[in-house]
Coordinates of C-alpha atoms and ligand atoms in Angstrom, one line a residue:
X1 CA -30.9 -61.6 -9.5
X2 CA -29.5 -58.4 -7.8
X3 CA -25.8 -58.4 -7.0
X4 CA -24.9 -58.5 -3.4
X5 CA -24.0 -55.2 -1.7
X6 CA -21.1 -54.1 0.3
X7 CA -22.1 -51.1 2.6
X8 CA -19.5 -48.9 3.8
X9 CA -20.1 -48.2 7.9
X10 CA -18.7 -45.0 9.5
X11 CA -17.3 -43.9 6.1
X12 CA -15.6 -46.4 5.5
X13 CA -15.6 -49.3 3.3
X14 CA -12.7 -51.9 3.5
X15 CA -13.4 -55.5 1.2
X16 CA -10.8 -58.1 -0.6
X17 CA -11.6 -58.8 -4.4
X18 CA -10.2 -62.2 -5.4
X19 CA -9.9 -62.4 -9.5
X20 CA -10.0 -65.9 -10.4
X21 CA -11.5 -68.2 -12.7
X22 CA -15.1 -70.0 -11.4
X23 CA -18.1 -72.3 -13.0
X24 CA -20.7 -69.5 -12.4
X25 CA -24.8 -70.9 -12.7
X26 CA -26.1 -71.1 -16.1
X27 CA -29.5 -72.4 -17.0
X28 CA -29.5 -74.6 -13.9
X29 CA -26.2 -75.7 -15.5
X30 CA -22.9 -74.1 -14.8
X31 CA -20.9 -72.3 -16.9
X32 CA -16.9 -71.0 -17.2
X33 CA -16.8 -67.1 -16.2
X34 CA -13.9 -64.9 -14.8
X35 CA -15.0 -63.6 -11.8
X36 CA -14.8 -61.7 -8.4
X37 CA -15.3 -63.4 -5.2
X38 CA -16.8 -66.1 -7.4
X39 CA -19.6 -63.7 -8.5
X40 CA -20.7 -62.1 -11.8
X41 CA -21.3 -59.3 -11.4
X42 CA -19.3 -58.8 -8.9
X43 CA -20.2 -57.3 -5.6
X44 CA -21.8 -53.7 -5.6
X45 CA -19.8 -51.3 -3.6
X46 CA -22.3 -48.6 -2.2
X47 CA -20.3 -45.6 -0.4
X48 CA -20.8 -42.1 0.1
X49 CA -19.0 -38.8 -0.7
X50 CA -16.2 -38.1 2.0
X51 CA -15.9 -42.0 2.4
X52 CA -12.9 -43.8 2.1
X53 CA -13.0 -47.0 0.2
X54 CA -10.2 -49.6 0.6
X55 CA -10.4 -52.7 -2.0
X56 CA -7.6 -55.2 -1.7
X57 CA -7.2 -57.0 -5.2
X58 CA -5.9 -60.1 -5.4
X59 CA -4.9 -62.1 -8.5
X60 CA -6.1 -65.8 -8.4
X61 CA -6.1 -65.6 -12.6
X62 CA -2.8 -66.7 -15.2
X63 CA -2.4 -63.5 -16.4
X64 CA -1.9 -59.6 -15.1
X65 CA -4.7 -57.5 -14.1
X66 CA -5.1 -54.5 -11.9
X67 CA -8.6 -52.7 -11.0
X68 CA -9.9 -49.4 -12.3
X69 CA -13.3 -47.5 -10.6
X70 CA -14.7 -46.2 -13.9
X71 CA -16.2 -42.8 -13.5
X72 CA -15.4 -41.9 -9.7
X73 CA -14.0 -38.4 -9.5
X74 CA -10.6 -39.7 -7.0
X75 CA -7.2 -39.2 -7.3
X76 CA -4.8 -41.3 -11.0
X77 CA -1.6 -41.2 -8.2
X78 CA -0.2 -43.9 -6.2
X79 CA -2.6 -46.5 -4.2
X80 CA -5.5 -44.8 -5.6
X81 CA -7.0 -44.9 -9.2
X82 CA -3.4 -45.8 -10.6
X83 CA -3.8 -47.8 -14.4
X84 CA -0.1 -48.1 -14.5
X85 CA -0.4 -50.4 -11.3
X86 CA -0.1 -54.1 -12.5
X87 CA -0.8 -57.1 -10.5
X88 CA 0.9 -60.2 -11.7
X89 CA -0.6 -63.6 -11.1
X90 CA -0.7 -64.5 -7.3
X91 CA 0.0 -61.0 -6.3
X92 CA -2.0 -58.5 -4.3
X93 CA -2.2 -54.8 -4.3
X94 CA -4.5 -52.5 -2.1
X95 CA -6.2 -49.4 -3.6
X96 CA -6.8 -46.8 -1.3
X97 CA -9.5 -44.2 -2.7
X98 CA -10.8 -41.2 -1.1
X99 CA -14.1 -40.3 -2.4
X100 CA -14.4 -36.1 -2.5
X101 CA -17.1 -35.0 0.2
X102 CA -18.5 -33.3 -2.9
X103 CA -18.3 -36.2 -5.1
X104 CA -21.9 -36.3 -7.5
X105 CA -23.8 -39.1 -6.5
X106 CA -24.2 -41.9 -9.2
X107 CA -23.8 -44.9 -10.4
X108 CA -20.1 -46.0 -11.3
X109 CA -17.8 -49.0 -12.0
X110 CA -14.8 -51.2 -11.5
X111 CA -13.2 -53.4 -13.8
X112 CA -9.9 -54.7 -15.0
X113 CA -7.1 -52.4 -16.9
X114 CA -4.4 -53.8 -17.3
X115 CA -3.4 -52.8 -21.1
X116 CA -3.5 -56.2 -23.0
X117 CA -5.7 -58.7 -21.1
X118 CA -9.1 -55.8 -20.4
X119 CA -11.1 -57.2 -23.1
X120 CA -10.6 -60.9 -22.6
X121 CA -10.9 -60.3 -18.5
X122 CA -14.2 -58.1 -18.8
X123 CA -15.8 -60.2 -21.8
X124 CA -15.5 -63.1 -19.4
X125 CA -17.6 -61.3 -16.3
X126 CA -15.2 -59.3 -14.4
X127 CA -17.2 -56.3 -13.8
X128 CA -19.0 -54.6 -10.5
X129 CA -21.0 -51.4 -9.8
X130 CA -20.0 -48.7 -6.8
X131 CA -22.7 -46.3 -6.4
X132 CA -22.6 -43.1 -4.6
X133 CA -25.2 -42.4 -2.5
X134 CA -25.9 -38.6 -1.4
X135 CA -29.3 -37.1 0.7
X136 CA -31.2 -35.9 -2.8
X137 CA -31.5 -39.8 -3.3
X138 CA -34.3 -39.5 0.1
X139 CA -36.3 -37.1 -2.1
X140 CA -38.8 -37.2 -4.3
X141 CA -39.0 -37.9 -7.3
X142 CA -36.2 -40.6 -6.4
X143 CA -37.6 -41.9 -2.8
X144 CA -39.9 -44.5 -2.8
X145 CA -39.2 -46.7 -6.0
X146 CA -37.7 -49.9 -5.8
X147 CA -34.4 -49.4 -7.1
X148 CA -32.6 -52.2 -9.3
X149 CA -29.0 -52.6 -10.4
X150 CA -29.0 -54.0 -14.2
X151 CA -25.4 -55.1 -15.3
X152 CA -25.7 -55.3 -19.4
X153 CA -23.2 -58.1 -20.5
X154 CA -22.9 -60.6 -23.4
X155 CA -20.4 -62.8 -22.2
X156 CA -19.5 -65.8 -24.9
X157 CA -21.0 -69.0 -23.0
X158 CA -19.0 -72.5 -22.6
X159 CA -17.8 -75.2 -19.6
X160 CA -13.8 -73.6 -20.2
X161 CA -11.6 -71.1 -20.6
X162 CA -12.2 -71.7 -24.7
X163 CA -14.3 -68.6 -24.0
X164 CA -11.2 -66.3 -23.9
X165 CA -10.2 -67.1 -27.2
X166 CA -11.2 -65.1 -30.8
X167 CA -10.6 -64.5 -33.9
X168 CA -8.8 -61.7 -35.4
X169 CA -12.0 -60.3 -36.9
X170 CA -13.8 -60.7 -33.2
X171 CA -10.6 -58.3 -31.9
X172 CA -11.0 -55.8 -34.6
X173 CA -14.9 -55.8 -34.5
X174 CA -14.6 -56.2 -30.4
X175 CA -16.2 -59.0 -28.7
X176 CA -19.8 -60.1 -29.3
X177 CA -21.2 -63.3 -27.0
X178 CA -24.1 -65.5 -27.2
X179 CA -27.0 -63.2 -26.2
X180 CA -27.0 -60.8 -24.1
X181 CA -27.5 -61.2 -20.1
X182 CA -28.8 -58.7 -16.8
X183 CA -27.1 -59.6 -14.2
X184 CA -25.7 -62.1 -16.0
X185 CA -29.1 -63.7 -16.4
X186 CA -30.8 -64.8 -19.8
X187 CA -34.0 -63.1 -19.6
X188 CA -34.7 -62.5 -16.2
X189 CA -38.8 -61.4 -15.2
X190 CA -39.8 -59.2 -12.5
X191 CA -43.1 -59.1 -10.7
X192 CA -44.4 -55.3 -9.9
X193 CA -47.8 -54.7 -8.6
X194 CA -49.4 -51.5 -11.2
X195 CA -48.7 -48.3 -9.7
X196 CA -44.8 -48.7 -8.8
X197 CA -41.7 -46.5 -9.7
X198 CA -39.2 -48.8 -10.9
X199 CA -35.7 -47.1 -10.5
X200 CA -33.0 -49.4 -12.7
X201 CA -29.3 -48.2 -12.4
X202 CA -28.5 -49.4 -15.9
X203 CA -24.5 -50.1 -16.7
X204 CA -23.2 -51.4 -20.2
X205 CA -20.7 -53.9 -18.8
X206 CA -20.1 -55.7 -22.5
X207 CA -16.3 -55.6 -24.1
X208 CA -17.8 -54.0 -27.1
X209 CA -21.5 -54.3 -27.7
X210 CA -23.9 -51.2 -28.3
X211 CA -27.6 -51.2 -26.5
X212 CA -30.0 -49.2 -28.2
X213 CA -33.0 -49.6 -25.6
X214 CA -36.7 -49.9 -25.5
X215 CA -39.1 -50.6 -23.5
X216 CA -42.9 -51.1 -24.7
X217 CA -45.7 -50.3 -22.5
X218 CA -44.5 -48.0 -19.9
X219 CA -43.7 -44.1 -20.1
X220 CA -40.0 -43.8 -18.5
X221 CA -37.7 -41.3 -17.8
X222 CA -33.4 -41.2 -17.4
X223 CA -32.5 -39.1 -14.5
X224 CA -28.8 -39.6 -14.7
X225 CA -26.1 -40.1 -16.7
X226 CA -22.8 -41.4 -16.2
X227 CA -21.6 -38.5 -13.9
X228 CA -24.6 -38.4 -11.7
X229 CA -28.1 -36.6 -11.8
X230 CA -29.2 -34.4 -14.8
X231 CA -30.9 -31.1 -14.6
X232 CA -34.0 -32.7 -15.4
X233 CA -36.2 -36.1 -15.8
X234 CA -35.6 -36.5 -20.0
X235 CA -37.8 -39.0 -21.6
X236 CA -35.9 -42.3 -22.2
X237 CA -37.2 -43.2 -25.3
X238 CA -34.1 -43.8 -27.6
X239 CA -31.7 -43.8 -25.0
X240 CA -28.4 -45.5 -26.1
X241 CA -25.8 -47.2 -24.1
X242 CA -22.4 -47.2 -25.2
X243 CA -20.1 -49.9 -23.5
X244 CA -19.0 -48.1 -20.3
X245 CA -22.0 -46.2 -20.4
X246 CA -24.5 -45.8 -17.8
X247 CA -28.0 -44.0 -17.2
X248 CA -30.5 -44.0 -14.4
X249 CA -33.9 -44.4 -15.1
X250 CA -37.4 -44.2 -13.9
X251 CA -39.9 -46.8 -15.0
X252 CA -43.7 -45.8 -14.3
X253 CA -45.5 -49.4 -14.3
X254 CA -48.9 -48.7 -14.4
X255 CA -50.7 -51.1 -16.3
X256 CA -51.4 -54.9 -15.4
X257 CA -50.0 -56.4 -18.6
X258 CA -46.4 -57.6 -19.4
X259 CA -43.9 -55.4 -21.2
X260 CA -40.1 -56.1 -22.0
X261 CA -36.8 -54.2 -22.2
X262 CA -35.5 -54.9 -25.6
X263 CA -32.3 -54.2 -27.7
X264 CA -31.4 -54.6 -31.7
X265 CA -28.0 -53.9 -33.0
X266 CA -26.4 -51.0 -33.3
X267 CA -25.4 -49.6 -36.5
X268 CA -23.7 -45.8 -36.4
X269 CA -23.9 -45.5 -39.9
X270 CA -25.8 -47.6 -41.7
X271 CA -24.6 -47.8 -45.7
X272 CA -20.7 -47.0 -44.6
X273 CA -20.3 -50.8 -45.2
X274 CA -16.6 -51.3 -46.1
X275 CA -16.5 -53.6 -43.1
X276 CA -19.3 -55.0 -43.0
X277 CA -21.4 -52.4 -41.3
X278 CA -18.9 -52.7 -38.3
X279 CA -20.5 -51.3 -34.9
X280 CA -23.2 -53.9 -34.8
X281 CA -22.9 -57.8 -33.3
X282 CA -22.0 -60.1 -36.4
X283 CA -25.4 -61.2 -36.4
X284 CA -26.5 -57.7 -38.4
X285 CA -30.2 -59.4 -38.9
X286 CA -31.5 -56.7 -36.9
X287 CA -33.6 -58.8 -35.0
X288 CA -34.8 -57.7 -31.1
X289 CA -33.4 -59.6 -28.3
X290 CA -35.5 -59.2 -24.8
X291 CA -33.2 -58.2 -22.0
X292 CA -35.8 -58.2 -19.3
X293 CA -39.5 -58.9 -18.9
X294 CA -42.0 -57.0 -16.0
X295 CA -45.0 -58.9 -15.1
X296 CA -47.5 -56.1 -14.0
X297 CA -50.1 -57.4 -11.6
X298 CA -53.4 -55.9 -9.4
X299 CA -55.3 -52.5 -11.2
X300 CA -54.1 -50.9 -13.5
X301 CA -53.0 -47.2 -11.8
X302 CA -52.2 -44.3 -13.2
X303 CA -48.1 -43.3 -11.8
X304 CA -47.5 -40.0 -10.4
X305 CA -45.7 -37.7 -12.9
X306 CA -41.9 -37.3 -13.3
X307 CA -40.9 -34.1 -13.3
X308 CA -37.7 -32.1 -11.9
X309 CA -36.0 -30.7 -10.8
X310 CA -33.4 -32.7 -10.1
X311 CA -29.9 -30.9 -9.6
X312 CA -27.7 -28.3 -10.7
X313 CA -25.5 -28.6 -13.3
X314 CA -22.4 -26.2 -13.9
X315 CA -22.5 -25.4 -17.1
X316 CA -19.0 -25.4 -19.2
X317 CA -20.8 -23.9 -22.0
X318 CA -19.5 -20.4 -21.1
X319 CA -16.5 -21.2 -19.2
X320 CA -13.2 -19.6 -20.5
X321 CA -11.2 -22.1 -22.5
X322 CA -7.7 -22.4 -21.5
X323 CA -6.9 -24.7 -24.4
X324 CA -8.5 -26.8 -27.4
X325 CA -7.2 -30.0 -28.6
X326 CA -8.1 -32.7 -31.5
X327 CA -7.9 -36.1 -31.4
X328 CA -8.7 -38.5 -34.2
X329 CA -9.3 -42.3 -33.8
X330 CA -8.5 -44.0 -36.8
X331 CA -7.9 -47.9 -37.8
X332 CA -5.5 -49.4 -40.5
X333 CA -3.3 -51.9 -41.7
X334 CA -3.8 -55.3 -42.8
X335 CA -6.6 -57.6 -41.7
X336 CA -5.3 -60.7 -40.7
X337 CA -2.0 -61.7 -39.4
X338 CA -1.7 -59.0 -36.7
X339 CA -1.2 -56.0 -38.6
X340 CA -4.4 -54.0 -37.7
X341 CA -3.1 -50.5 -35.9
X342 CA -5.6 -49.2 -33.8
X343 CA -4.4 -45.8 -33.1
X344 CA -5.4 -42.0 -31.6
X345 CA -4.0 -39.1 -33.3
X346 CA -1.4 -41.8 -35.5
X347 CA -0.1 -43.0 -32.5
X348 CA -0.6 -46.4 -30.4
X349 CA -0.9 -46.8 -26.6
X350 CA 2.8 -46.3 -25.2
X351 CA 2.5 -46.0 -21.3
X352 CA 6.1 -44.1 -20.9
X353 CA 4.7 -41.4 -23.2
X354 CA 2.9 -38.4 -22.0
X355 CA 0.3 -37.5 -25.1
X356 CA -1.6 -34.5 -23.4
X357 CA 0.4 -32.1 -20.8
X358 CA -2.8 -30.3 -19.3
X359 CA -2.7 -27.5 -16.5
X360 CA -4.9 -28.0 -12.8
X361 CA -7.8 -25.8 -12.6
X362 CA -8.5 -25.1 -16.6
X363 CA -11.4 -26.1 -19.1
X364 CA -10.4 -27.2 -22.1
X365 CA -12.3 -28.4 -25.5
X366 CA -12.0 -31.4 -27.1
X367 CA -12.7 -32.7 -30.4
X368 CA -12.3 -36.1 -31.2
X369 CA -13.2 -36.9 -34.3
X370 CA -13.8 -40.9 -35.9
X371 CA -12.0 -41.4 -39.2
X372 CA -13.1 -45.0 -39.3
X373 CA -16.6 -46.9 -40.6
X374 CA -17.5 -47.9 -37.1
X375 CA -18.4 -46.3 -34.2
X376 CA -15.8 -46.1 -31.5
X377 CA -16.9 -45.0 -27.7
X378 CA -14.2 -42.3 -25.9
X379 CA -13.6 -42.5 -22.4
X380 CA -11.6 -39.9 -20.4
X381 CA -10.3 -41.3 -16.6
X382 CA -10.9 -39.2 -13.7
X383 CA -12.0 -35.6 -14.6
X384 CA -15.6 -35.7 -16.3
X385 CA -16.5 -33.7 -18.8
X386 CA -19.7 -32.3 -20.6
X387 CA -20.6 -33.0 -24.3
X388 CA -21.0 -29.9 -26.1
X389 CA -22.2 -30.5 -30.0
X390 CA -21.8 -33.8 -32.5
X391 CA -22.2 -34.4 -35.6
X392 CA -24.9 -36.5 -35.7
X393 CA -26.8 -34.2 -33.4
X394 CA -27.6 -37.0 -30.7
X395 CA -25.9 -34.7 -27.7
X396 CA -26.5 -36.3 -24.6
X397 CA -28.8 -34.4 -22.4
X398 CA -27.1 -31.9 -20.2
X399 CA -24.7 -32.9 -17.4
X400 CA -21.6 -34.7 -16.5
X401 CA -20.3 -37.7 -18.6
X402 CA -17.3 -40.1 -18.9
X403 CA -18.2 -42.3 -22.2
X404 CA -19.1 -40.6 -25.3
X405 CA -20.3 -42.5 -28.8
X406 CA -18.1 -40.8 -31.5
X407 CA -19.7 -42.0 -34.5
X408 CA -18.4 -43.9 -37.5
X409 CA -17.5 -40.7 -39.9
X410 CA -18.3 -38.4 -37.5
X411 CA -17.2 -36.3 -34.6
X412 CA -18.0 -34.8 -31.0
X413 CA -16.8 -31.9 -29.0
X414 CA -16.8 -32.0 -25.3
X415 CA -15.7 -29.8 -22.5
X416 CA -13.8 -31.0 -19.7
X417 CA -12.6 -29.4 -16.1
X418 CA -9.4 -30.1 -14.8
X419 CA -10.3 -29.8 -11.2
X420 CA -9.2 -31.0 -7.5
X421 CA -6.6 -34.0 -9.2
X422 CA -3.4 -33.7 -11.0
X423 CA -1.1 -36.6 -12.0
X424 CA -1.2 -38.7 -15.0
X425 CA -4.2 -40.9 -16.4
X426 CA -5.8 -42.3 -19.9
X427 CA -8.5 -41.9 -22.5
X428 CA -9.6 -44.2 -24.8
X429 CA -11.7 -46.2 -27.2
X430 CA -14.0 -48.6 -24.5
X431 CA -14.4 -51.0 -27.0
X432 CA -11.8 -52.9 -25.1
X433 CA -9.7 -54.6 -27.8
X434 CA -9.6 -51.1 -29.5
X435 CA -7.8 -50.1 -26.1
X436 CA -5.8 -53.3 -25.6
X437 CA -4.4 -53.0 -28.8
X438 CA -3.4 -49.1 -29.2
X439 CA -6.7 -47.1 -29.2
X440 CA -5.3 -45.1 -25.9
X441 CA -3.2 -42.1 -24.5
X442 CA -1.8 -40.6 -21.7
X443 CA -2.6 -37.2 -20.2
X444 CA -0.9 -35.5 -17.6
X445 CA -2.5 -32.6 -15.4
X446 CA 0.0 -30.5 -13.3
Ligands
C2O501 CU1 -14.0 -48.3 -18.1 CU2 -10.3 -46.8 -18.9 O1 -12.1 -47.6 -18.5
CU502 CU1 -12.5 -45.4 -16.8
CU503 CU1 -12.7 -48.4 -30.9

């Protein structure tokens, strides 16, 4: 059930992604996904800093797309992580990126962004995982533990493209399927003898769907975030993923009994109920939905400890701020008909307007605060950042991040470096029909 893997050789990796429609396997049926080279996920692109990655995109689908490598630290200009590129149907466009020689190892992502037709294209399986490799990986605590890519998805399930299509209320909630999938698998069981280090490279890959995880039965610790390694192994327990969100774990199985990955919905704010409770999957029963099942066979044996550390993080908390900004995320209108604005600061997505003018080489501090009764996740392209206080108080544990939950009500303030790039980029709701209908804007570094 693990994607297949593209290796770059000699630092390079060169590979053509088609986009097109295909009948995908389902339940030893077949079902209707969009895809890449046929696959869902598709193919995990594994490089390493100073590489240079080449990915030829070719549209095979009825409507635009273009390709976006969530998280990677590369340049917004020209061939390489360019948003404003678009790719019309039976065109093709290569993406040229060169990964920095001191780029954090990690695990990252590409998918779809062209501004109208993310949601619909990601919600239907186009999604892929690159991961950085770098020497620390050799070393323990990381070496010898069976590592495992686990795509999160709840694609809606049918035999055509009826799949694409929703409701106004789906668009404004975001997109929930029928159940949710690893690897685009219902349910999948692996088989580990007592005594292993599982290592699972977790990405939230759904349109709009939160995953509060747990896992019964075995200690386990995150060792990254989004933007690579943290300082130290953090106990799991309660760890949240955010759609675009992603976190490396550690899974110590060391009894001979079964124990599953599970997920409920995800309420922010429980009680701010003027939608509905909006944040969760319509189904707001509450109920726990397996994801994945390990099978634990021989003696039961006790795992070797976790502990760091693991890297170096540079802290922003005491850099010198060259500027602080605010941004508010707020939803209004009339439901129904198409009058729902989904907006950033009062303003919708405009792609010929620059909304942030930031200088090269400064930290700055962001607020971005929710006015609305769901939770909305912000996303920042190209130059991570780290979060420094929310309101809530559930601050991600130290290092670098791209996604941040901003909960319903409430607010978060993060740091972020304007370093190595300049040129012109987006941030954004990732709840992708937040983004597709306004819930984005433009920043330019010079
Ligand atoms: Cu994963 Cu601008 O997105
Ligand atoms: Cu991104
Ligand atoms: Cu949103």
């Amino acid at each position: 059930m693990q994607p297949e893997v593209l290796l770059s050789h000699g630092g390079v990796l060169e590979v053509t992604l088609e986009a097109a429609p295909s009948m995908v396997p389902w339940r030893g049926g077949q079902r209707w996904a969009l895809t890449y080279n046929g696959k869902t996920p598709g193919p995990t692109l594994r490089v390493r800093p100073g590489d240079r990655l080449r990915v030829t995109l070719s549209n095979r689908l009825d409507s635009p797309t273009n390709l976006h490598v969530h998280g990677l630290h590369v340049s917004p200009n020209a061939a390489s992580d360019n948003v404003f590129v678009m790719i019309g149907p039976g065109e093709e466009h290569t993406y040229e990126y060169l990964i920095p020689a001191d780029h954090p190892s990690g695990t990252f992502w590409y998918h779809p962004h062209h501004h109208g037709t993310v949601a619909e294209q990601v919600a239907a399986g186009m999604a892929g995982v690159i991961i950085i490799d770098d020497e620390l990986d050799t070393l323990p605590p990381i070496a010898n533990t069976t590592e495992r890519i686990m795509v999160l998805s709840d694609p809606r399930i049918g035999t055509t493209s009826d799949v694409l299509r929703w409701s106004m209320m789906g668009m404004m909630q975001g997109r929930f399927g029928d159940g949710v999938l690893v690897n685009a698998t219902p349910q999948p069981s692996l088989t580990v003898p007592a005594g292993t280090m599982e290592r699972w490279r977790i990405l939230n890959a759904s349109a709009s769907r939160y995953y509060p995880l747990r896992l019964d039965g075995a200690p386990w610790w995150q060792l990254s975030s989004d933007g690579g390694r943290l300082a130290i192994p953090v106990d799991a327990t309660g760890l949240v993923l955010a759609p675009g969100e992603r976190a490396e774990v550690l899974v110590a199985v060391e009894r001979a009994a079964t124990m599953a990955l599970t997920t409920t919905a995800w309420q922010s704010t429980p009680g701010m109920g003027g939608m509905g409770g909006m944040g969760g999957p319509p189904n707001r029963s509450g109920a726990t939905e397996t994801l994945l099942t390990v099978i634990g066979t021989g003696a039961d044996t006790t795992a070797p400890a976790v502990n760091g550390p693991l890297n170096t993080i540079d802290s922003l908390a005491d850099a010198h701020i060259g500027g602080t900004r605010e941004f508010t995320f707020a939803m209004g209108g009339m439901m129904g008909g198409n009058g729902m604005s989904f907006t950033i600061n009062g303003r919708s997505f405009d792609p010929e307007r620059v909304d942030v003018e930031a200088a090269l080489d400064t930290v700055e501090e962001w607020t971005i605060t929710n006015a609305t009764p769901m939770a909305h996740p912000f996303h920042l392209h190209v130059w991570p950042f780290q979060v420094i206080e929310a309101s809530d108080q559930r601050t991600p544990p130290s290092g670098w991040k791209d996604v941040v939950d901003v909960p319903a009500g409430g607010w978060v303030r993060l740091r972020v470096a304007f370093r190595d790039f300049g040129g012109r980029a987006v941030y954004h709701c990732h709840i992708l029909d937040h983004e597709d209908r306004g819930m984005m804007g433009v920043i330019n570094v010079t």
